[in-house]
Tab-separated table of C-alpha atoms and ligand atoms in Angstrom:
chain	number	residue	atom	x	y	z
A	13	MET	CA	61.019	78.821	-93.983
A	14	SER	CA	59.779	82.404	-93.736
A	15	ARG	CA	62.064	85.328	-94.560
A	16	SER	CA	61.939	86.311	-90.961
A	17	ASP	CA	63.191	82.983	-89.932
A	18	GLU	CA	65.976	83.053	-92.600
A	19	LEU	CA	67.068	86.461	-91.244
A	20	PHE	CA	66.861	85.374	-87.663
A	21	ALA	CA	69.104	82.299	-88.381
A	22	GLN	CA	71.661	84.708	-90.003
A	23	ALA	CA	71.339	87.203	-87.175
A	24	GLN	CA	71.904	84.627	-84.525
A	25	GLN	CA	75.283	83.846	-86.115
A	26	LEU	CA	76.382	87.467	-85.967
A	27	ILE	CA	74.540	89.121	-83.029
A	28	PRO	CA	74.091	87.694	-79.492
A	29	GLY	CA	70.638	86.074	-79.564
A	30	GLY	CA	70.098	87.563	-83.029
A	31	VAL	CA	68.928	90.837	-81.579
A	32	ASN	CA	70.449	94.146	-80.390
A	33	SER	CA	68.244	94.193	-77.311
A	34	PRO	CA	67.250	91.025	-75.434
A	35	VAL	CA	63.424	91.417	-75.133
A	36	ARG	CA	63.094	91.584	-78.957
A	37	ALA	CA	64.180	87.921	-79.239
A	38	CYS	CA	60.677	86.953	-78.028
A	39	ARG	CA	62.207	84.205	-75.735
A	40	SER	CA	59.747	84.850	-72.887
A	41	VAL	CA	56.793	84.110	-75.195
A	42	GLY	CA	58.480	81.052	-76.760
A	43	THR	CA	58.697	82.216	-80.303
A	44	SER	CA	61.006	84.076	-82.816
A	45	PRO	CA	60.903	87.739	-83.754
A	46	LEU	CA	59.328	88.900	-86.976
A	47	PHE	CA	61.705	91.104	-89.000
A	48	ILE	CA	60.243	94.401	-90.085
A	49	GLU	CA	60.475	95.883	-93.541
A	50	SER	CA	58.764	99.162	-92.835
A	51	ALA	CA	56.209	100.850	-90.524
A	52	LYS	CA	53.508	103.419	-91.146
A	53	ASP	CA	51.038	104.983	-88.618
A	54	ALA	CA	50.105	102.085	-86.281
A	55	ARG	CA	51.130	99.326	-88.617
A	56	LEU	CA	54.294	97.222	-89.099
A	57	LEU	CA	54.973	95.515	-92.375
A	58	THR	CA	57.032	92.323	-91.945
A	59	VAL	CA	59.655	91.073	-94.430
A	60	ASP	CA	57.020	88.444	-95.225
A	61	ASP	CA	54.543	91.068	-96.359
A	62	GLU	CA	52.227	90.721	-93.424
A	63	TRP	CA	50.730	93.849	-91.818
A	64	LEU	CA	50.456	93.975	-88.001
A	65	VAL	CA	48.688	96.462	-85.787
A	66	ASP	CA	51.460	97.627	-83.436
A	67	TYR	CA	51.320	98.147	-79.768
A	68	VAL	CA	55.011	98.013	-79.026
A	69	MET	CA	55.554	101.242	-80.926
A	70	SER	CA	59.288	100.867	-80.549
A	71	TRP	CA	58.766	100.444	-76.735
A	72	GLY	CA	57.303	103.917	-76.458
A	73	PRO	CA	58.851	106.499	-78.789
A	74	MET	CA	56.234	106.413	-81.538
A	75	LEU	CA	53.412	108.290	-79.834
A	76	LEU	CA	52.773	110.107	-83.124
A	77	GLY	CA	52.746	106.806	-85.007
A	78	HIS	CA	55.331	105.317	-87.319
A	79	ALA	CA	56.821	107.488	-90.109
A	80	HIS	CA	54.871	110.580	-89.162
A	81	PRO	CA	55.315	112.977	-92.169
A	82	SER	CA	56.648	115.955	-90.141
A	83	VAL	CA	59.220	113.769	-88.374
A	84	THR	CA	60.313	112.030	-91.558
A	85	ALA	CA	60.639	115.326	-93.340
A	86	ALA	CA	62.655	116.899	-90.505
A	87	VAL	CA	65.047	113.905	-90.470
A	88	VAL	CA	65.529	113.834	-94.244
A	89	ALA	CA	66.175	117.619	-94.293
A	90	ALA	CA	68.680	117.369	-91.452
A	91	ALA	CA	70.482	114.495	-93.106
A	92	GLY	CA	70.965	116.704	-96.178
A	93	ARG	CA	72.809	119.131	-94.036
A	94	GLY	CA	75.188	116.493	-92.671
A	95	THR	CA	74.675	113.798	-90.082
A	96	SER	CA	76.934	115.061	-87.297
A	97	TYR	CA	79.081	118.164	-86.733
A	98	GLY	CA	80.821	117.597	-83.383
A	99	ALA	CA	79.878	121.107	-82.634
A	100	PRO	CA	76.668	122.691	-81.408
A	101	CYS	CA	73.790	123.279	-83.768
A	102	THR	CA	70.528	125.305	-83.601
A	103	CYS	CA	68.355	122.246	-83.156
A	104	GLU	CA	69.968	121.347	-79.866
A	105	VAL	CA	68.933	124.776	-78.486
A	106	ASP	CA	65.448	124.385	-79.915
A	107	LEU	CA	64.864	120.921	-78.444
A	108	ALA	CA	66.316	121.928	-75.080
A	109	ARG	CA	63.940	124.900	-74.968
A	110	ALA	CA	61.028	122.659	-75.948
A	111	VAL	CA	61.805	120.299	-73.032
A	112	VAL	CA	62.355	123.075	-70.506
A	113	ASP	CA	59.090	124.759	-71.605
A	114	ALA	CA	57.160	121.430	-71.256
A	115	VAL	CA	58.539	119.712	-68.128
A	116	PRO	CA	57.765	121.442	-64.821
A	117	SER	CA	60.968	120.468	-62.942
A	118	VAL	CA	63.434	121.076	-65.782
A	119	GLU	CA	65.199	124.456	-65.882
A	120	MET	CA	68.299	123.032	-67.715
A	121	VAL	CA	68.697	119.784	-69.656
A	122	ARG	CA	71.558	117.803	-71.132
A	123	MET	CA	70.992	115.587	-74.153
A	124	VAL	CA	72.466	112.069	-74.229
A	125	ASN	CA	71.821	109.045	-76.475
A	126	SER	CA	69.630	106.693	-74.439
A	127	GLY	CA	67.592	106.418	-71.310
A	128	THR	CA	70.472	104.405	-69.737
A	129	GLU	CA	72.772	107.293	-70.213
A	130	ALA	CA	70.239	109.617	-68.793
A	131	THR	CA	69.663	107.771	-65.531
A	132	MET	CA	73.317	106.836	-65.179
A	133	SER	CA	74.279	110.557	-65.428
A	134	ALA	CA	71.505	111.707	-63.173
A	135	LEU	CA	72.670	109.272	-60.476
A	136	ARG	CA	76.243	110.556	-60.802
A	137	LEU	CA	75.035	114.113	-60.501
A	138	ALA	CA	72.869	113.299	-57.444
A	139	ARG	CA	75.846	111.645	-55.755
A	140	ALA	CA	77.991	114.646	-56.524
A	141	VAL	CA	75.501	117.238	-55.343
A	142	THR	CA	74.788	115.410	-52.008
A	143	GLY	CA	78.146	113.941	-51.388
A	144	ARG	CA	76.455	110.686	-50.624
A	145	THR	CA	76.593	107.309	-52.385
A	146	LYS	CA	73.392	105.351	-51.751
A	147	VAL	CA	70.506	105.193	-54.126
A	148	VAL	CA	67.026	103.879	-53.448
A	149	LYS	CA	65.176	102.133	-56.301
A	150	PHE	CA	62.128	99.986	-56.444
A	151	LYS	CA	61.895	96.271	-57.255
A	152	GLY	CA	60.655	95.786	-60.780
A	153	CYS	CA	61.479	99.275	-61.903
A	154	TYR	CA	63.995	99.409	-64.837
A	155	HIS	CA	66.256	102.341	-65.339
A	156	GLY	CA	68.473	101.053	-68.193
A	157	HIS	CA	71.439	98.709	-67.867
A	158	SER	CA	74.053	100.665	-66.038
A	159	ASP	CA	75.614	98.686	-63.224
A	160	PRO	CA	74.171	100.408	-60.105
A	161	PHE	CA	70.628	99.806	-61.226
A	162	LEU	CA	71.160	96.082	-62.070
A	163	ALA	CA	70.521	95.029	-58.518
A	164	GLU	CA	68.185	92.389	-57.024
A	165	ALA	CA	66.993	92.035	-53.545
A	166	GLY	CA	69.436	89.846	-51.685
A	167	SER	CA	68.340	87.161	-49.233
A	168	GLY	CA	67.437	88.260	-45.718
A	169	LEU	CA	66.961	92.012	-45.444
A	170	ALA	CA	65.278	93.506	-48.475
A	171	THR	CA	67.878	96.262	-48.416
A	172	LEU	CA	70.873	93.992	-49.105
A	173	SER	CA	71.191	94.158	-52.850
A	174	ILE	CA	72.948	91.569	-54.936
A	175	PRO	CA	73.988	91.940	-58.587
A	176	GLY	CA	71.157	91.202	-60.972
A	177	THR	CA	73.623	89.952	-63.614
A	178	PRO	CA	77.033	88.520	-63.916
A	179	GLY	CA	79.632	91.175	-64.618
A	180	VAL	CA	78.291	93.577	-62.028
A	181	PRO	CA	80.571	93.600	-58.871
A	182	ALA	CA	78.828	93.223	-55.536
A	183	SER	CA	80.609	96.450	-54.571
A	184	THR	CA	78.768	98.310	-57.279
A	185	VAL	CA	75.301	97.479	-55.938
A	186	ALA	CA	76.247	97.619	-52.333
A	187	ASP	CA	74.973	101.189	-52.316
A	188	THR	CA	71.648	100.283	-54.057
A	189	LEU	CA	68.843	100.023	-51.646
A	190	LEU	CA	65.604	98.310	-52.757
A	191	ALA	CA	62.039	98.647	-51.646
A	192	PRO	CA	58.786	97.350	-53.066
A	193	TYR	CA	56.972	99.805	-55.434
A	194	ASN	CA	54.118	101.625	-53.723
A	195	ASP	CA	55.631	100.677	-50.288
A	196	LEU	CA	56.199	103.943	-48.540
A	197	GLU	CA	56.677	102.295	-45.132
A	198	ALA	CA	59.520	100.171	-46.410
A	199	THR	CA	61.066	103.195	-48.096
A	200	ALA	CA	60.810	105.192	-44.839
A	201	GLU	CA	62.616	102.322	-43.071
A	202	LEU	CA	65.440	102.565	-45.599
A	203	PHE	CA	65.733	106.255	-44.842
A	204	LYS	CA	65.492	105.651	-41.120
A	205	ALA	CA	68.443	103.250	-41.333
A	206	SER	CA	70.582	105.092	-43.930
A	207	GLY	CA	68.980	108.454	-44.662
A	208	GLU	CA	72.156	110.438	-44.147
A	209	GLU	CA	73.886	108.275	-46.786
A	210	ILE	CA	71.088	108.319	-49.365
A	211	ALA	CA	71.935	110.511	-52.423
A	212	CYS	CA	68.709	109.899	-54.183
A	213	VAL	CA	65.574	108.025	-54.822
A	214	ILE	CA	64.944	107.012	-58.464
A	215	VAL	CA	61.445	105.999	-59.357
A	216	GLU	CA	59.297	105.383	-62.436
A	217	PRO	CA	56.379	107.651	-61.610
A	218	MET	CA	54.290	105.169	-63.469
A	219	ALA	CA	56.009	101.786	-63.383
A	220	GLY	CA	56.255	100.408	-66.964
A	221	ASN	CA	58.728	97.600	-66.679
A	222	MET	CA	56.764	95.112	-64.598
A	223	GLY	CA	53.682	95.729	-66.604
A	224	LEU	CA	51.962	99.091	-66.021
A	225	ILE	CA	51.577	99.773	-62.311
A	226	LEU	CA	50.281	103.118	-61.058
A	227	PRO	CA	51.565	104.887	-58.004
A	228	GLU	CA	49.060	104.507	-55.227
A	229	PRO	CA	47.656	107.788	-53.744
A	230	GLY	CA	50.303	109.305	-51.532
A	231	PHE	CA	53.165	107.139	-52.798
A	232	LEU	CA	54.951	109.815	-54.907
A	233	GLU	CA	54.052	112.531	-52.470
A	234	GLY	CA	55.567	110.471	-49.654
A	235	LEU	CA	58.786	110.083	-51.623
A	236	ARG	CA	58.906	113.788	-52.134
A	237	GLU	CA	58.475	114.314	-48.361
A	238	LEU	CA	61.135	111.770	-47.457
A	239	CYS	CA	63.636	113.296	-49.869
A	240	ASP	CA	62.892	116.731	-48.421
A	241	LYS	CA	63.309	115.508	-44.922
A	242	TYR	CA	66.599	113.770	-45.560
A	243	GLU	CA	67.928	116.213	-48.126
A	244	SER	CA	68.135	113.525	-50.816
A	245	LEU	CA	67.300	114.114	-54.394
A	246	LEU	CA	64.148	112.779	-56.039
A	247	ILE	CA	64.667	111.517	-59.473
A	248	PHE	CA	61.749	110.812	-61.745
A	249	ASP	CA	62.647	108.272	-64.523
A	250	GLU	CA	60.295	109.584	-67.142
A	251	VAL	CA	61.854	107.710	-70.074
A	252	ILE	CA	58.451	106.007	-70.641
A	253	THR	CA	56.058	108.590	-69.082
A	254	GLY	CA	57.714	111.723	-70.404
A	255	PHE	CA	55.324	113.385	-72.980
A	256	ARG	CA	53.071	110.400	-72.737
A	257	LEU	CA	51.109	110.733	-69.587
A	258	SER	CA	50.665	114.364	-70.524
A	259	PHE	CA	52.720	116.923	-72.479
A	260	GLY	CA	54.324	117.615	-69.126
A	261	GLY	CA	54.859	113.875	-68.461
A	262	ALA	CA	53.934	112.196	-65.186
A	263	GLN	CA	55.059	115.129	-63.079
A	264	GLY	CA	52.808	117.443	-65.190
A	265	ARG	CA	49.881	115.078	-64.660
A	266	PHE	CA	50.352	114.147	-61.033
A	267	GLY	CA	51.715	117.489	-59.855
A	268	ILE	CA	54.744	116.230	-58.047
A	269	VAL	CA	58.022	118.042	-58.808
A	270	PRO	CA	61.124	115.960	-58.695
A	271	ASP	CA	64.693	117.385	-58.411
A	272	LEU	CA	65.962	115.611	-61.556
A	273	THR	CA	64.106	114.061	-64.462
A	274	CYS	CA	65.340	111.525	-66.933
A	275	LEU	CA	63.800	111.388	-70.403
A	276	GLY	CA	64.122	109.297	-73.543
A	277	LYS	CA	62.006	107.546	-76.167
A	278	ILE	CA	59.387	110.016	-77.276
A	279	ILE	CA	61.802	112.988	-77.140
A	280	GLY	CA	63.854	111.361	-79.811
A	281	GLY	CA	60.906	110.584	-82.109
A	282	GLY	CA	62.445	107.212	-82.785
A	283	LEU	CA	66.006	108.310	-83.031
A	284	PRO	CA	68.498	107.638	-80.170
A	285	VAL	CA	67.964	110.447	-77.620
A	286	GLY	CA	67.957	110.448	-73.856
A	287	ALA	CA	68.143	113.498	-71.591
A	288	TYR	CA	68.387	114.405	-67.914
A	289	GLY	CA	67.473	117.741	-66.536
A	290	GLY	CA	66.358	119.561	-63.467
A	291	LYS	CA	66.935	122.654	-61.306
A	292	ARG	CA	69.599	124.980	-62.545
A	293	LYS	CA	71.602	124.745	-59.325
A	294	TYR	CA	72.017	121.026	-59.878
A	295	MET	CA	72.502	121.003	-63.682
A	296	GLU	CA	75.225	123.657	-63.495
A	297	ARG	CA	77.351	121.151	-61.676
A	298	ILE	CA	77.598	119.232	-65.028
A	299	SER	CA	80.824	119.690	-67.053
A	300	PRO	CA	81.996	121.999	-68.614
A	301	CYS	CA	80.351	124.597	-66.352
A	302	GLY	CA	80.629	122.369	-63.360
A	303	ASP	CA	82.876	119.606	-62.068
A	304	VAL	CA	80.711	116.546	-62.746
A	305	TYR	CA	81.948	114.865	-65.873
A	306	GLN	CA	79.644	113.495	-68.566
A	307	ALA	CA	80.128	113.490	-72.304
A	308	GLY	CA	78.911	111.849	-75.561
A	309	THR	CA	80.206	111.890	-79.158
A	310	LEU	CA	76.760	111.968	-80.669
A	311	SER	CA	74.815	113.675	-77.911
A	312	GLY	CA	72.673	116.363	-79.545
A	313	ASN	CA	73.025	114.773	-82.904
A	314	PRO	CA	71.357	117.024	-85.485
A	315	LEU	CA	69.185	114.258	-86.977
A	316	ALA	CA	68.027	113.105	-83.516
A	317	MET	CA	67.350	116.582	-82.418
A	318	ALA	CA	65.307	117.238	-85.556
A	319	ALA	CA	63.280	114.144	-85.052
A	320	GLY	CA	62.687	115.068	-81.382
A	321	LEU	CA	61.748	118.631	-82.111
A	322	ALA	CA	59.323	117.674	-84.886
A	323	THR	CA	57.781	115.200	-82.494
A	324	LEU	CA	57.337	117.546	-79.555
A	325	THR	CA	56.110	120.289	-81.914
A	326	ALA	CA	53.313	118.020	-83.179
A	327	LEU	CA	52.437	116.691	-79.669
A	328	LYS	CA	52.133	120.201	-78.206
A	329	SER	CA	48.782	120.618	-80.011
A	330	ALA	CA	47.704	117.002	-79.832
A	331	ASP	CA	44.579	116.004	-78.030
A	332	TYR	CA	45.839	113.814	-75.195
A	333	GLY	CA	42.429	113.563	-73.616
A	334	ALA	CA	40.838	112.112	-76.757
A	335	LEU	CA	43.602	109.528	-77.106
A	336	GLU	CA	43.240	108.570	-73.430
A	337	ALA	CA	39.498	108.067	-73.845
A	338	ARG	CA	40.014	105.893	-76.999
A	339	THR	CA	42.739	103.914	-75.351
A	340	LYS	CA	40.547	103.194	-72.280
A	341	ALA	CA	37.731	102.116	-74.441
A	342	LEU	CA	39.848	99.642	-76.262
A	343	ALA	CA	41.539	98.360	-73.143
A	344	ASP	CA	38.206	97.939	-71.330
A	345	GLU	CA	36.747	96.033	-74.268
A	346	LEU	CA	39.838	93.802	-74.576
A	347	ALA	CA	39.606	93.018	-70.831
A	348	ALA	CA	35.949	92.302	-71.192
A	349	ILE	CA	36.489	89.849	-74.096
A	350	LEU	CA	39.242	88.008	-72.189
A	351	ARG	CA	37.162	87.845	-68.960
A	352	GLY	CA	34.325	86.585	-71.157
A	353	LYS	CA	36.664	83.603	-71.872
A	354	GLY	CA	36.785	82.885	-68.156
A	355	LEU	CA	40.286	84.265	-67.768
A	356	PRO	CA	41.587	86.185	-64.715
A	357	VAL	CA	42.300	89.710	-65.903
A	358	THR	CA	43.591	92.829	-64.052
A	359	LEU	CA	43.711	95.787	-66.326
A	360	HIS	CA	45.819	98.829	-65.644
A	361	CYS	CA	45.447	101.823	-67.982
A	362	ILE	CA	46.348	105.520	-68.102
A	363	ALA	CA	46.778	107.908	-71.003
A	364	SER	CA	47.921	105.940	-74.063
A	365	ALA	CA	49.308	102.969	-72.172
A	366	PHE	CA	47.810	99.814	-70.665
A	367	THR	CA	48.742	96.308	-69.440
A	368	ILE	CA	46.517	93.318	-69.099
A	369	PHE	CA	47.759	91.054	-66.309
A	370	PHE	CA	46.487	87.531	-66.345
A	371	THR	CA	45.844	87.346	-62.631
A	372	GLU	CA	42.947	88.354	-60.343
A	373	GLY	CA	45.082	90.988	-58.744
A	374	PRO	CA	45.509	93.348	-57.105
A	375	VAL	CA	48.823	94.243	-58.850
A	376	ARG	CA	50.529	97.012	-56.785
A	377	ASN	CA	54.166	95.776	-57.010
A	378	PHE	CA	56.553	93.376	-58.718
A	379	ASP	CA	55.792	90.452	-56.461
A	380	GLU	CA	52.044	90.722	-57.217
A	381	ALA	CA	52.779	91.293	-60.898
A	382	LYS	CA	54.816	88.017	-61.005
A	383	LYS	CA	51.668	86.153	-59.936
A	384	ALA	CA	50.377	86.765	-63.533
A	385	ASP	CA	50.137	83.691	-65.760
A	386	THR	CA	53.060	84.117	-68.158
A	387	GLU	CA	52.286	80.956	-70.068
A	388	LEU	CA	48.771	82.183	-70.769
A	389	TYR	CA	50.311	85.541	-71.893
A	390	ALA	CA	52.502	83.637	-74.309
A	391	ARG	CA	49.374	81.956	-75.748
A	392	TYR	CA	47.727	85.376	-75.921
A	393	PHE	CA	50.735	86.885	-77.631
A	394	ALA	CA	50.684	84.035	-80.288
A	395	ALA	CA	46.923	84.362	-80.900
A	396	MET	CA	47.075	88.076	-81.269
A	397	ARG	CA	50.040	87.839	-83.668
A	398	LYS	CA	48.040	85.306	-85.664
A	399	GLY	CA	45.223	87.845	-85.776
A	400	GLY	CA	47.551	90.524	-87.102
A	401	VAL	CA	48.369	92.278	-83.872
A	402	ASN	CA	51.905	92.893	-82.516
A	403	LEU	CA	52.070	92.928	-78.734
A	404	ALA	CA	55.121	93.203	-76.465
A	405	PRO	CA	56.788	89.740	-76.287
A	406	SER	CA	56.777	89.875	-72.558
A	407	ALA	CA	54.010	89.830	-69.864
A	408	PHE	CA	55.854	92.617	-68.007
A	409	GLU	CA	55.733	95.404	-70.603
A	410	VAL	CA	53.200	98.019	-71.641
A	411	SER	CA	50.949	98.149	-74.653
A	412	PHE	CA	51.205	101.671	-76.215
A	413	THR	CA	48.596	103.326	-78.464
A	414	SER	CA	49.438	106.299	-80.593
A	415	PHE	CA	47.662	109.295	-82.237
A	416	ALA	CA	47.928	107.161	-85.402
A	417	HIS	CA	45.903	104.219	-84.142
A	418	SER	CA	42.606	104.162	-86.141
A	419	GLY	CA	39.238	102.654	-85.328
A	420	GLU	CA	40.024	99.945	-87.872
A	421	ASP	CA	43.246	99.136	-85.997
A	422	PHE	CA	41.288	98.834	-82.806
A	423	GLU	CA	38.594	96.642	-84.449
A	424	ILE	CA	41.285	94.326	-85.877
A	425	THR	CA	42.692	94.078	-82.362
A	426	LEU	CA	39.328	93.281	-80.735
A	427	GLU	CA	38.515	90.666	-83.395
A	428	ALA	CA	41.852	88.991	-82.844
A	429	ALA	CA	41.014	88.772	-79.182
A	430	ARG	CA	37.520	87.447	-79.824
A	431	LYS	CA	38.979	84.677	-82.088
A	432	ALA	CA	41.820	83.865	-79.653
A	433	GLU	CA	41.575	80.310	-78.337
A	434	LEU	CA	43.393	80.452	-74.999
B	29	LIG	P1	67.262	102.825	-73.074
B	29	LIG	O1	68.657	102.783	-72.550
B	29	LIG	O2	66.779	101.525	-73.474
B	29	LIG	O3	67.011	103.896	-74.116
B	29	LIG	O4	66.316	103.298	-71.783
B	29	LIG	C1	66.387	102.567	-70.596
B	29	LIG	C2	65.139	102.810	-69.836
B	29	LIG	C3	65.173	103.708	-68.736
B	29	LIG	N1	64.074	103.860	-67.987
B	29	LIG	C4	62.850	103.285	-68.266
B	29	LIG	C5	61.725	103.591	-67.425
B	29	LIG	C6	62.818	102.374	-69.317
B	29	LIG	O5	61.660	101.798	-69.602
B	29	LIG	C7	63.944	102.127	-70.112
B	29	LIG	C8	63.906	101.194	-71.315
B	29	LIG	N2	62.628	100.550	-71.568
B	29	LIG	C9	62.773	99.232	-72.151
B	29	LIG	C10	61.346	98.612	-72.323
B	29	LIG	N3	60.477	98.819	-71.239
B	29	LIG	C11	63.526	99.248	-73.490
B	29	LIG	C12	63.292	98.044	-74.346
B	29	LIG	C13	64.581	97.305	-74.533
B	29	LIG	O6	65.357	97.195	-73.506
B	29	LIG	O7	64.795	96.848	-75.644
C-alpha cells in the first residue's frame, strides 16, 4: 500500500470523504487522491516521492508557481511578526490599494477569507442597494457554496429553481433565477418577467466550473445593458479570472465594467483570501460605515495579505502575453495528439487556462459541456497521472499553467499524452 493510500484510509476515518473539499477526493475520475509532501514551481512532490507536473495549481491561486521565493519570504517574515492581530495592519492597506489600482471597477474593496464569502457578501450588498431579492445566475457557473447559489433548474420553466443539495431550503433558492450561459435571450426573458425584482446578475466572465467556456461576443455586453435598463447590479465573479486573464482580470481584458467584483485565489497567493469590491457608493453601504453587515475574524490576516501583496507585486511586471502564447501552444499540441488518437476534442483556451472537452462540440453552455465523455476523461486523467502529470480530477474544471511552467514541464506533459492508451 502506498503512503498516499495509507493516509487516505486514515483521513477517511476523520474527515468526510477524507478531504476538506469534495473535488479533491477524485471520485469523478474513479481513483484516490495523492497526498502531497511539497510543491515547487510547477511540480508537486507526493508523499511517495513522485514528482508530478501540476495543472491544478491549487485550483487557480498559484499563477506564479508553487513556493515562489518572494511569496514564501513575505509569509515567513509576516509570521515572525505574529500571525493575527485582530486589528488593522499596514499590509491590508497595501493589498487593498494594489487591487483598487489593478481592477477597473473597484474603487473600494473588502477582504474576506474565501471566494464563497466574497460572492455571498456581494449578493447581500446588491440586495441591500437595490431593495430587491432576486438574483440571476447561469447554469454551470459556480460561485461558492452559500445557499442562494446552490440552485438547480427545476422541472418545467427554467426559471423555477430547486435546491441543488439537501440542507438548502426551497425558500432560499426561490429568488434564484437560472439561465443557460451565453443565452442572452433567456436572460432577457427573466428580466421581462421579473426585472423589477432582480437585485443582480452574477456571472463568471469566463466560465471555469463547467470546464472553460468563453462568453460569446455580445453576451457580457448584453448583461451590462440589461442591468442598466432594469437598474440591477452586474456582479463579475472573478475568483478564477481575476489577475489571470490579465492583470486587470476579465473586466480588464474584455472592457466590460461590472458594478461589483468578487475575487479570490490568486489575490491570496495560496493563502485564504477572498475579496469583493466595486463602486464607492455601493461599498460604503458595508458596515461599519454603512448598514450592511459583514464581518470575519481573520479577514485581512497579515500572513494572507503578505502573500497576496507579494503575488500581485510580482505579477504586475509579469509577461502575460508570453505565458498566453506558451499555454496556447501546449494546449494546441495536446489537442492535436488526442485528435490523432481518433478522439473527439473541443479545446477552449485563453490566457493561462484551458480545457479539453472530449466531445465534438460546440460547447457554449453547461448542457453542451455535459455531452463530453467523462469516462474517457477519467482514462485520460489516469494516463496522464501515470505519465507524471497532475490534472484536475474532474472533466468540468480548468487546467492552469503558471509563470513557473518550464519547457521541460510541457514536454513531459506532451509525452504523457503521446503514450496515453485511451
Ligand atoms: P472558494 O470559497 O472555494 O474560495 O471560492 C468559491 C468560488 C467562487 N467563484 C468561482 C468562480 C470559483 O471557481 C470558486 C471555487 N472554485 C473551485 C474550483 N473551480 C474550488 C475548488 C474546490 O471547491 O475545492
